[in-house]
């Protein structure tokens, strides 16, 4: 169950990065709504990470959490924010995904 909490926490990390990215082009009330989404996502992400670390090793949990956030944020950047796509970016995202899976496999 704590692995599920950890995965959801990583997805909320992607959500707070997305909200932060959206604030760049927002003004007025829209900007404050994106900042509110950022803080709500941050709060949920951290809370779920804390819950997951009650039974998972902190090093593994933190690495998986940041890995999910990094991969998700790069993919959102490519898909939503029109960031460049290159072979090397995809290659290194793939190695991150393999590393996250590897940490899950070797964790007790």
Rosetta silent file (secondary structure, phi, psi, omega in degrees, C-alpha in Angstrom):
SEQUENCE: XXXXXXXXXXXXXXXXXXXXXXXXXXXXXXXXXXXXXXXXXXXXXXXXXXXXXXXXXXXXXXXXXXXXXXXXXXXXXXXXXXXXXXXXXXXXXXXXXXXXXXXXXXXX
SCORE:     score description
SCORE:     0.000 S_00000001
   1 L     0.000  -36.588 -178.697    0.000    0.000    0.000 S_00000001
   2 H   -67.776  -26.063  174.574    2.858    2.396    0.778 S_00000001
   3 H   -66.901  -35.124  177.206    4.186    1.978   -2.773 S_00000001
   4 H   -66.580  -43.785  175.532    0.823    3.238   -4.019 S_00000001
   5 H   -57.116  -41.779 -178.258    1.083    6.243   -1.672 S_00000001
   6 H   -66.115  -41.802  178.410    4.575    6.868   -3.028 S_00000001
   7 H   -64.420  -44.082  178.569    3.473    6.722   -6.665 S_00000001
   8 H   -64.290  -38.898  176.894    0.573    9.097   -5.995 S_00000001
   9 H   -60.175  -41.844  177.349    2.956   11.406   -4.119 S_00000001
  10 H   -63.468  -37.411  177.877    5.212   11.441   -7.191 S_00000001
  11 H   -67.626  -35.929  175.283    2.263   12.323   -9.405 S_00000001
  12 H   -70.559  -26.131  172.558    1.398   15.229   -7.133 S_00000001
  13 H   -64.911  -40.371  175.348    5.017   16.341   -7.447 S_00000001
  14 H   -62.246  -40.912 -179.681    4.426   16.485  -11.191 S_00000001
  15 H   -62.238  -42.185 -178.871    1.234   18.456  -10.512 S_00000001
  16 H   -72.312  -30.092  174.379    3.016   21.087   -8.437 S_00000001
  17 H   -67.854  -39.547  177.521    5.729   21.455  -11.073 S_00000001
  18 H   -61.203  -47.403  179.001    3.009   21.847  -13.721 S_00000001
  19 H   -60.413  -40.265  178.589    1.251   24.546  -11.676 S_00000001
  20 H   -63.867  -39.848  177.292    4.545   26.338  -11.215 S_00000001
  21 H   -64.844  -36.590 -179.412    5.158   26.223  -14.965 S_00000001
  22 H   -70.536  -23.435 -179.408    1.703   27.630  -15.686 S_00000001
  23 L   -69.899  -19.308 -178.795    2.310   30.644  -13.447 S_00000001
  24 L   -59.502  -38.730 -176.249    4.951   31.954  -15.877 S_00000001
  25 L  -102.406   -1.397 -176.842    2.320   33.093  -18.367 S_00000001
  26 L   -90.902  153.474  175.973   -0.514   33.797  -15.941 S_00000001
  27 L  -137.087  161.255  174.636   -1.493   37.180  -14.543 S_00000001
  28 H    60.756 -138.220 -177.662   -3.936   38.446  -11.951 S_00000001
  29 H   -63.145  -33.665  179.591   -6.336   35.979  -10.375 S_00000001
  30 H   -60.735  -40.053  178.863   -5.281   33.187  -12.717 S_00000001
  31 H   -61.938  -42.941 -179.789   -1.741   33.391  -11.353 S_00000001
  32 H   -66.922  -32.967  176.182   -3.017   33.093   -7.784 S_00000001
  33 H   -66.077  -41.531  177.683   -5.117   30.064   -8.727 S_00000001
  34 H   -65.747  -38.583  176.628   -2.033   28.329  -10.166 S_00000001
  35 H   -66.223  -36.781  176.267   -0.063   29.176   -7.015 S_00000001
  36 H   -63.585  -44.098  175.771   -2.901   27.767   -4.909 S_00000001
  37 H   -60.411  -38.285  177.381   -2.790   24.568   -6.973 S_00000001
  38 H   -59.388  -50.966 -176.429    0.972   24.498   -6.448 S_00000001
  39 H   -68.330  -36.859  177.038    0.681   24.695   -2.658 S_00000001
  40 H   -64.786  -45.942  179.180   -2.165   22.167   -2.461 S_00000001
  41 H   -63.372  -40.350  178.241   -0.244   19.709   -4.661 S_00000001
  42 H   -61.989  -45.572 -179.865    2.920   20.293   -2.636 S_00000001
  43 H   -61.240  -47.173 -179.593    1.087   19.646    0.631 S_00000001
  44 H   -64.738  -44.277 -179.137   -0.520   16.423   -0.660 S_00000001
  45 H   -59.742  -48.424 -179.565    2.738   15.215   -2.209 S_00000001
  46 H   -65.422  -39.914  178.755    4.738   15.747    0.970 S_00000001
  47 H   -62.161  -43.771  178.745    2.038   14.200    3.141 S_00000001
  48 H   -69.210  -35.742  175.484    1.904   11.056    1.030 S_00000001
  49 H   -62.675  -43.216  177.682    5.702   10.871    0.939 S_00000001
  50 H   -61.492  -41.420  178.670    5.762   11.056    4.740 S_00000001
  51 H   -63.294  -43.297 -178.500    3.151    8.291    4.921 S_00000001
  52 H   -65.250  -34.692 -177.367    5.129    6.082    2.513 S_00000001
  53 L   -76.490   -1.700  175.097    8.366    6.480    4.471 S_00000001
  54 L   -68.232  -25.614  179.073    6.756    4.974    7.552 S_00000001
  55 L  -128.989  -10.270  177.904    7.476    1.530    6.117 S_00000001
  56 L  -102.838  149.163  176.644    9.785    2.132    3.129 S_00000001
  57 L   -60.991  137.469 -175.401   13.463    3.048    3.429 S_00000001
  58 H   -60.500  -40.226 -179.761   13.851    6.840    3.185 S_00000001
  59 H   -62.436  -44.401  179.115   16.593    6.629    0.554 S_00000001
  60 H   -67.710  -47.191 -177.672   14.531    4.420   -1.728 S_00000001
  61 H   -61.401  -44.578 -178.231   11.298    6.351   -1.185 S_00000001
  62 H   -66.448  -41.474  179.254   12.920    9.719   -1.820 S_00000001
  63 H   -63.687  -43.110  179.228   14.725    8.497   -4.937 S_00000001
  64 H   -66.054  -44.191  179.915   11.540    6.988   -6.378 S_00000001
  65 H   -58.673  -49.704  179.798    9.513   10.113   -5.488 S_00000001
  66 H   -68.691  -33.185  177.776   11.964   12.461   -7.164 S_00000001
  67 H   -64.525  -45.370  177.009   12.353   10.079  -10.112 S_00000001
  68 H   -61.123  -43.294  178.848    8.614   10.001  -10.757 S_00000001
  69 H   -62.879  -42.488 -178.919    8.535   13.775  -10.446 S_00000001
  70 H   -66.373  -47.874 -179.938   11.477   14.236  -12.802 S_00000001
  71 H   -62.985  -47.285 -179.465   10.170   11.871  -15.473 S_00000001
  72 H   -62.821  -39.347 -179.543    6.640   13.248  -15.249 S_00000001
  73 H   -69.414  -39.545  176.616    7.813   16.848  -15.354 S_00000001
  74 H   -64.073  -43.787  179.379   10.030   16.255  -18.391 S_00000001
  75 H   -64.380  -41.332  175.651    7.167   14.500  -20.192 S_00000001
  76 H   -62.846  -39.763  177.708    4.772   17.339  -19.306 S_00000001
  77 H   -59.714  -41.057  179.588    7.356   19.821  -20.523 S_00000001
  78 H   -69.900  -46.756 -173.337    7.525   18.019  -23.850 S_00000001
  79 H   -79.237  -38.277 -173.305    3.775   17.477  -24.234 S_00000001
  80 L  -101.432  -44.581 -173.715    2.341   20.660  -22.717 S_00000001
  81 L   -95.776    6.986  174.764    5.065   23.292  -22.732 S_00000001
  82 L    57.502   38.607  175.020    6.477   22.285  -26.153 S_00000001
  83 L   -72.898  156.193 -175.664   10.010   21.684  -24.871 S_00000001
  84 L   -66.516  147.875  176.873   12.406   20.096  -27.375 S_00000001
  85 L  -112.392  131.197  176.402   12.503   16.325  -27.870 S_00000001
  86 L  -140.480  163.902  178.425   15.776   14.632  -28.670 S_00000001
  87 H   -57.347  -45.149 -176.809   17.135   11.119  -28.658 S_00000001
  88 H   -65.579  -38.050  176.700   19.324   11.854  -25.630 S_00000001
  89 H   -61.312  -47.335  179.172   16.415   13.297  -23.600 S_00000001
  90 H   -64.250  -40.239  178.858   14.316   10.202  -24.279 S_00000001
  91 H   -59.912  -48.561 -177.372   17.307    7.942  -23.577 S_00000001
  92 H   -72.476  -31.015  172.155   17.979    9.512  -20.176 S_00000001
  93 H   -62.868  -41.970  178.698   14.288    9.552  -19.243 S_00000001
  94 H   -61.912  -40.972  178.679   14.274    5.826  -20.054 S_00000001
  95 H   -66.592  -34.090  175.566   17.279    5.217  -17.808 S_00000001
  96 H   -63.538  -44.826  178.931   15.509    7.072  -15.001 S_00000001
  97 H   -60.977  -44.266  178.145   12.438    4.866  -15.418 S_00000001
  98 H   -62.007  -38.206  178.893   14.626    1.736  -15.376 S_00000001
  99 H   -66.665  -40.447  178.206   16.344    2.988  -12.215 S_00000001
 100 H   -63.056  -45.486  178.036   12.999    3.600  -10.475 S_00000001
 101 H   -62.529  -41.097  178.637   11.839    0.086  -11.380 S_00000001
 102 H   -60.942  -41.848  177.635   15.188   -1.304  -10.222 S_00000001
 103 H   -63.388  -37.613  177.356   14.841    0.376   -6.833 S_00000001
 104 H   -64.979  -42.353 -177.506   11.375   -1.111   -6.443 S_00000001
 105 H   -65.746  -39.633 -175.295   12.645   -4.594   -7.334 S_00000001
 106 H   -90.198   -4.213  178.660   15.560   -4.568   -4.881 S_00000001
 107 L   -77.378  147.893 -178.517   13.672   -2.953   -1.959 S_00000001
 108 L   -99.434    0.000    0.000   12.592   -5.162    0.898 S_00000001
